[in-house]
Amino acid sequence: MEKIGKRFTARVSKSVHDKIETAAVLVGTTVSKFALEAALEKADAVIQNESAMTLTSEYSNRVLELLESPESSNYEFVNAMPGVQYFQ
């Protein structure tokens, strides 16, 4: 179990607090627990959306083709990068 040590605070208008409080009461929890769980759910969704990429079947097939048969190196590009040695 994680050690509890950080405080999470948010200043909100009365109408926002009332809405969150109503929802918390409806599910039988505290405002703090409700807000924390909602924030964690949102954080998980954002992390998942920003960490994963969805490709169309066309792009997915192209990526697989390139992985199986990479195109030849662009020697001009590789040689233009200072300090990089190209090994064949």
Short mmCIF file of N, CA, C and O in Angstrom, two decimals:
data_model
loop_
_atom_site.label_atom_id
_atom_site.label_comp_id
_atom_site.label_asym_id
_atom_site.label_seq_id
_atom_site.Cartn_x
_atom_site.Cartn_y
_atom_site.Cartn_z
N MET A 1 0.84 -1.18 0.00
CA MET A 1 0.00 0.00 0.00
C MET A 1 0.88 1.24 0.00
O MET A 1 1.87 1.31 0.70
N GLU A 2 0.48 2.22 -0.79
CA GLU A 2 1.25 3.46 -0.88
C GLU A 2 1.09 4.31 0.36
O GLU A 2 0.02 4.41 0.93
N LYS A 3 2.18 4.94 0.75
CA LYS A 3 2.15 5.88 1.87
C LYS A 3 1.43 7.15 1.43
O LYS A 3 1.69 7.68 0.36
N ILE A 4 0.52 7.61 2.25
CA ILE A 4 -0.22 8.84 1.93
C ILE A 4 0.57 10.01 2.47
O ILE A 4 0.93 10.05 3.63
N GLY A 5 0.86 10.98 1.60
CA GLY A 5 1.66 12.11 2.05
C GLY A 5 1.37 13.40 1.32
O GLY A 5 1.66 14.47 1.81
N LYS A 6 0.80 13.32 0.13
CA LYS A 6 0.53 14.53 -0.65
C LYS A 6 -0.93 14.92 -0.53
O LYS A 6 -1.82 14.08 -0.51
N ARG A 7 -1.17 16.22 -0.48
CA ARG A 7 -2.53 16.74 -0.41
C ARG A 7 -2.96 17.17 -1.82
O ARG A 7 -2.18 17.71 -2.59
N PHE A 8 -4.22 16.93 -2.11
CA PHE A 8 -4.81 17.31 -3.40
C PHE A 8 -5.95 18.27 -3.10
O PHE A 8 -6.92 17.91 -2.45
N THR A 9 -5.82 19.52 -3.54
CA THR A 9 -6.80 20.54 -3.22
C THR A 9 -7.26 21.23 -4.50
O THR A 9 -6.46 21.43 -5.42
N ALA A 10 -8.53 21.59 -4.53
CA ALA A 10 -9.04 22.35 -5.68
C ALA A 10 -10.04 23.38 -5.18
O ALA A 10 -10.89 23.08 -4.35
N ARG A 11 -9.92 24.59 -5.67
CA ARG A 11 -10.89 25.63 -5.34
C ARG A 11 -11.94 25.64 -6.45
O ARG A 11 -11.59 25.72 -7.63
N VAL A 12 -13.20 25.53 -6.05
CA VAL A 12 -14.29 25.47 -7.03
C VAL A 12 -15.42 26.38 -6.58
O VAL A 12 -15.54 26.73 -5.40
N SER A 13 -16.27 26.73 -7.52
CA SER A 13 -17.44 27.54 -7.19
C SER A 13 -18.44 26.69 -6.39
O SER A 13 -18.35 25.46 -6.35
N LYS A 14 -19.39 27.35 -5.78
CA LYS A 14 -20.40 26.65 -4.99
C LYS A 14 -21.20 25.69 -5.87
O LYS A 14 -21.48 24.56 -5.46
N SER A 15 -21.53 26.10 -7.08
CA SER A 15 -22.33 25.24 -7.95
C SER A 15 -21.56 23.97 -8.34
O SER A 15 -22.14 22.89 -8.40
N VAL A 16 -20.26 24.11 -8.58
CA VAL A 16 -19.44 22.94 -8.91
C VAL A 16 -19.35 22.03 -7.70
O VAL A 16 -19.52 20.80 -7.81
N HIS A 17 -19.09 22.60 -6.54
CA HIS A 17 -19.02 21.79 -5.31
C HIS A 17 -20.33 21.06 -5.07
O HIS A 17 -20.35 19.87 -4.74
N ASP A 18 -21.45 21.78 -5.22
CA ASP A 18 -22.77 21.18 -4.99
C ASP A 18 -23.01 20.01 -5.94
O ASP A 18 -23.55 18.97 -5.55
N LYS A 19 -22.61 20.18 -7.19
CA LYS A 19 -22.81 19.12 -8.17
C LYS A 19 -21.97 17.88 -7.81
O LYS A 19 -22.46 16.75 -7.84
N ILE A 20 -20.71 18.11 -7.46
CA ILE A 20 -19.83 17.00 -7.07
C ILE A 20 -20.34 16.34 -5.80
O ILE A 20 -20.36 15.11 -5.68
N GLU A 21 -20.79 17.14 -4.86
CA GLU A 21 -21.32 16.61 -3.60
C GLU A 21 -22.57 15.76 -3.86
O GLU A 21 -22.72 14.67 -3.27
N THR A 22 -23.46 16.22 -4.73
CA THR A 22 -24.66 15.45 -5.06
C THR A 22 -24.28 14.10 -5.67
O THR A 22 -24.83 13.06 -5.28
N ALA A 23 -23.34 14.12 -6.59
CA ALA A 23 -22.90 12.87 -7.21
C ALA A 23 -22.26 11.94 -6.18
O ALA A 23 -22.51 10.72 -6.19
N ALA A 24 -21.45 12.50 -5.30
CA ALA A 24 -20.80 11.69 -4.26
C ALA A 24 -21.84 11.04 -3.35
O ALA A 24 -21.73 9.85 -3.02
N VAL A 25 -22.84 11.80 -2.95
CA VAL A 25 -23.90 11.26 -2.09
C VAL A 25 -24.64 10.15 -2.82
O VAL A 25 -24.95 9.10 -2.24
N LEU A 26 -24.91 10.34 -4.10
CA LEU A 26 -25.64 9.33 -4.88
C LEU A 26 -24.90 8.00 -4.96
O LEU A 26 -25.53 6.94 -5.01
N VAL A 27 -23.57 8.04 -4.96
CA VAL A 27 -22.81 6.79 -5.01
C VAL A 27 -22.30 6.36 -3.64
O VAL A 27 -21.62 5.35 -3.51
N GLY A 28 -22.64 7.14 -2.61
CA GLY A 28 -22.32 6.75 -1.24
C GLY A 28 -20.87 6.92 -0.84
O GLY A 28 -20.30 6.08 -0.16
N THR A 29 -20.26 8.02 -1.26
CA THR A 29 -18.88 8.27 -0.88
C THR A 29 -18.70 9.73 -0.49
O THR A 29 -19.64 10.51 -0.56
N THR A 30 -17.51 10.09 -0.10
CA THR A 30 -17.23 11.48 0.27
C THR A 30 -16.90 12.28 -0.98
O THR A 30 -16.54 11.72 -2.03
N VAL A 31 -16.98 13.60 -0.84
CA VAL A 31 -16.61 14.49 -1.95
C VAL A 31 -15.15 14.27 -2.31
O VAL A 31 -14.81 14.16 -3.50
N SER A 32 -14.29 14.18 -1.31
CA SER A 32 -12.85 13.99 -1.58
C SER A 32 -12.59 12.70 -2.33
O SER A 32 -11.86 12.68 -3.32
N LYS A 33 -13.17 11.61 -1.86
CA LYS A 33 -12.95 10.32 -2.51
C LYS A 33 -13.53 10.32 -3.93
O LYS A 33 -12.91 9.82 -4.86
N PHE A 34 -14.73 10.90 -4.08
CA PHE A 34 -15.35 10.97 -5.40
C PHE A 34 -14.48 11.76 -6.37
O PHE A 34 -14.22 11.32 -7.50
N ALA A 35 -14.00 12.93 -5.94
CA ALA A 35 -13.17 13.79 -6.80
C ALA A 35 -11.86 13.10 -7.15
O ALA A 35 -11.39 13.16 -8.30
N LEU A 36 -11.25 12.44 -6.17
CA LEU A 36 -9.98 11.75 -6.42
C LEU A 36 -10.17 10.61 -7.40
O LEU A 36 -9.39 10.45 -8.34
N GLU A 37 -11.21 9.81 -7.22
CA GLU A 37 -11.47 8.69 -8.13
C GLU A 37 -11.75 9.20 -9.55
O GLU A 37 -11.27 8.63 -10.53
N ALA A 38 -12.51 10.29 -9.66
CA ALA A 38 -12.81 10.86 -10.98
C ALA A 38 -11.54 11.39 -11.63
O ALA A 38 -11.32 11.19 -12.83
N ALA A 39 -10.69 12.04 -10.85
CA ALA A 39 -9.43 12.57 -11.38
C ALA A 39 -8.52 11.43 -11.84
O ALA A 39 -7.87 11.53 -12.89
N LEU A 40 -8.46 10.35 -11.06
CA LEU A 40 -7.64 9.20 -11.45
C LEU A 40 -8.15 8.53 -12.72
O LEU A 40 -7.36 8.13 -13.59
N GLU A 41 -9.48 8.41 -12.84
CA GLU A 41 -10.06 7.84 -14.06
C GLU A 41 -9.70 8.69 -15.27
O GLU A 41 -9.33 8.17 -16.32
N LYS A 42 -9.81 10.00 -15.11
CA LYS A 42 -9.47 10.91 -16.21
C LYS A 42 -7.98 10.83 -16.54
O LYS A 42 -7.59 10.80 -17.71
N ALA A 43 -7.14 10.77 -15.51
CA ALA A 43 -5.69 10.67 -15.72
C ALA A 43 -5.35 9.38 -16.47
O ALA A 43 -4.55 9.39 -17.41
N ASP A 44 -5.96 8.27 -16.07
CA ASP A 44 -5.72 7.00 -16.76
C ASP A 44 -6.13 7.09 -18.23
O ASP A 44 -5.42 6.61 -19.11
N ALA A 45 -7.28 7.71 -18.49
CA ALA A 45 -7.76 7.83 -19.88
C ALA A 45 -6.82 8.70 -20.71
O ALA A 45 -6.49 8.36 -21.85
N VAL A 46 -6.37 9.81 -20.15
CA VAL A 46 -5.45 10.70 -20.88
C VAL A 46 -4.13 9.99 -21.15
O VAL A 46 -3.61 10.03 -22.28
N ILE A 47 -3.59 9.31 -20.15
CA ILE A 47 -2.32 8.59 -20.33
C ILE A 47 -2.47 7.52 -21.39
O ILE A 47 -1.61 7.36 -22.26
N GLN A 48 -3.57 6.78 -21.36
CA GLN A 48 -3.81 5.73 -22.36
C GLN A 48 -3.92 6.34 -23.76
O GLN A 48 -3.31 5.84 -24.70
N ASN A 49 -4.70 7.40 -23.88
CA ASN A 49 -4.88 8.03 -25.20
C ASN A 49 -3.60 8.62 -25.75
O ASN A 49 -3.36 8.58 -26.96
N GLU A 50 -2.76 9.18 -24.88
CA GLU A 50 -1.53 9.81 -25.34
C GLU A 50 -0.38 8.82 -25.48
O GLU A 50 0.64 9.15 -26.06
N SER A 51 -0.53 7.62 -24.93
CA SER A 51 0.54 6.62 -24.98
C SER A 51 0.35 5.60 -26.09
O SER A 51 1.27 4.85 -26.39
N ALA A 52 -0.81 5.56 -26.65
CA ALA A 52 -1.11 4.56 -27.69
C ALA A 52 -1.46 5.27 -28.99
O ALA A 52 -1.88 6.42 -29.00
N MET A 53 -1.25 4.56 -30.06
CA MET A 53 -1.56 5.11 -31.37
C MET A 53 -2.48 4.12 -32.10
O MET A 53 -2.21 2.92 -32.09
N THR A 54 -3.54 4.62 -32.66
CA THR A 54 -4.44 3.78 -33.42
C THR A 54 -4.20 4.05 -34.90
O THR A 54 -4.22 5.20 -35.34
N LEU A 55 -3.95 2.97 -35.64
CA LEU A 55 -3.67 3.09 -37.06
C LEU A 55 -4.80 2.48 -37.87
O LEU A 55 -5.41 1.50 -37.44
N THR A 56 -5.04 3.06 -39.03
CA THR A 56 -5.97 2.42 -39.95
C THR A 56 -5.33 1.13 -40.44
O THR A 56 -4.11 0.94 -40.30
N SER A 57 -6.11 0.26 -41.01
CA SER A 57 -5.53 -1.00 -41.50
C SER A 57 -4.50 -0.73 -42.60
O SER A 57 -3.49 -1.43 -42.69
N GLU A 58 -4.72 0.32 -43.39
CA GLU A 58 -3.76 0.68 -44.44
C GLU A 58 -2.41 1.06 -43.84
O GLU A 58 -1.36 0.57 -44.26
N TYR A 59 -2.42 1.95 -42.84
CA TYR A 59 -1.17 2.36 -42.20
C TYR A 59 -0.54 1.21 -41.42
O TYR A 59 0.68 1.06 -41.40
N SER A 60 -1.37 0.41 -40.80
CA SER A 60 -0.86 -0.73 -40.05
C SER A 60 -0.12 -1.69 -40.98
O SER A 60 0.97 -2.17 -40.67
N ASN A 61 -0.70 -1.97 -42.13
CA ASN A 61 -0.05 -2.85 -43.11
C ASN A 61 1.25 -2.24 -43.61
O ASN A 61 2.24 -2.95 -43.81
N ARG A 62 1.27 -0.93 -43.81
CA ARG A 62 2.49 -0.25 -44.27
C ARG A 62 3.60 -0.36 -43.23
O ARG A 62 4.76 -0.61 -43.58
N VAL A 63 3.27 -0.17 -41.96
CA VAL A 63 4.25 -0.30 -40.89
C VAL A 63 4.82 -1.72 -40.87
O VAL A 63 6.03 -1.91 -40.76
N LEU A 64 3.96 -2.71 -40.98
CA LEU A 64 4.42 -4.10 -41.00
C LEU A 64 5.33 -4.37 -42.20
O LEU A 64 6.35 -5.06 -42.07
N GLU A 65 4.96 -3.83 -43.36
CA GLU A 65 5.82 -3.98 -44.55
C GLU A 65 7.20 -3.39 -44.31
O GLU A 65 8.22 -4.00 -44.65
N LEU A 66 7.26 -2.20 -43.74
CA LEU A 66 8.54 -1.55 -43.49
C LEU A 66 9.37 -2.30 -42.46
O LEU A 66 10.60 -2.34 -42.56
N LEU A 67 8.71 -2.90 -41.47
CA LEU A 67 9.43 -3.68 -40.48
C LEU A 67 10.00 -4.96 -41.08
O LEU A 67 11.11 -5.38 -40.76
N GLU A 68 9.24 -5.57 -41.98
CA GLU A 68 9.68 -6.82 -42.59
C GLU A 68 10.72 -6.59 -43.69
O GLU A 68 11.61 -7.39 -43.88
N SER A 69 10.59 -5.49 -44.41
CA SER A 69 11.51 -5.18 -45.51
C SER A 69 11.84 -3.70 -45.47
O SER A 69 11.27 -2.91 -46.22
N PRO A 70 12.75 -3.30 -44.60
CA PRO A 70 13.07 -1.86 -44.49
C PRO A 70 13.63 -1.31 -45.80
O PRO A 70 14.33 -2.01 -46.54
N GLU A 71 13.27 -0.08 -46.07
CA GLU A 71 13.81 0.58 -47.25
C GLU A 71 15.29 0.87 -47.01
O GLU A 71 15.75 0.93 -45.87
N SER A 72 16.04 1.04 -48.09
CA SER A 72 17.47 1.29 -47.95
C SER A 72 17.70 2.63 -47.25
O SER A 72 16.87 3.53 -47.30
N SER A 73 18.83 2.74 -46.59
CA SER A 73 19.15 3.96 -45.85
C SER A 73 19.34 5.13 -46.79
O SER A 73 19.80 5.00 -47.92
N ASN A 74 19.00 6.28 -46.30
CA ASN A 74 19.19 7.51 -47.03
C ASN A 74 20.58 8.03 -46.63
O ASN A 74 20.74 8.65 -45.59
N TYR A 75 21.58 7.73 -47.45
CA TYR A 75 22.96 8.06 -47.10
C TYR A 75 23.18 9.56 -46.93
O TYR A 75 23.92 9.98 -46.05
N GLU A 76 22.51 10.38 -47.74
CA GLU A 76 22.67 11.82 -47.60
C GLU A 76 22.16 12.29 -46.24
O GLU A 76 22.77 13.13 -45.59
N PHE A 77 21.06 11.73 -45.82
CA PHE A 77 20.50 12.10 -44.52
C PHE A 77 21.42 11.67 -43.39
O PHE A 77 21.73 12.44 -42.49
N VAL A 78 21.87 10.43 -43.45
CA VAL A 78 22.74 9.90 -42.40
C VAL A 78 24.04 10.69 -42.35
O VAL A 78 24.52 11.05 -41.27
N ASN A 79 24.62 11.01 -43.49
CA ASN A 79 25.89 11.73 -43.52
C ASN A 79 25.73 13.20 -43.14
O ASN A 79 26.71 13.85 -42.79
N ALA A 80 24.53 13.73 -43.19
CA ALA A 80 24.29 15.12 -42.83
C ALA A 80 24.23 15.31 -41.31
O ALA A 80 24.28 16.42 -40.83
N MET A 81 24.13 14.21 -40.57
CA MET A 81 24.03 14.31 -39.11
C MET A 81 25.43 14.25 -38.52
O MET A 81 26.11 13.22 -38.58
N PRO A 82 25.91 15.37 -37.96
CA PRO A 82 27.26 15.42 -37.44
C PRO A 82 27.44 14.44 -36.26
O PRO A 82 26.57 14.29 -35.42
N GLY A 83 28.59 13.79 -36.25
CA GLY A 83 28.92 12.91 -35.15
C GLY A 83 28.33 11.52 -35.22
O GLY A 83 28.55 10.70 -34.34
N VAL A 84 27.55 11.24 -36.24
CA VAL A 84 26.92 9.92 -36.37
C VAL A 84 27.71 9.12 -37.40
O VAL A 84 27.98 9.58 -38.51
N GLN A 85 28.08 7.93 -37.01
CA GLN A 85 28.78 7.05 -37.93
C GLN A 85 27.81 6.02 -38.45
O GLN A 85 27.03 5.42 -37.69
N TYR A 86 27.83 5.80 -39.73
CA TYR A 86 26.93 4.82 -40.34
C TYR A 86 27.69 3.52 -40.52
O TYR A 86 28.76 3.47 -41.07
N PHE A 87 27.11 2.45 -40.04
CA PHE A 87 27.70 1.12 -40.20
C PHE A 87 26.80 0.30 -41.10
O PHE A 87 25.62 0.21 -40.88
N GLN A 88 27.40 -0.32 -42.11
CA GLN A 88 26.61 -1.15 -43.01
C GLN A 88 26.53 -2.57 -42.50
O GLN A 88 27.37 -3.08 -41.86
#
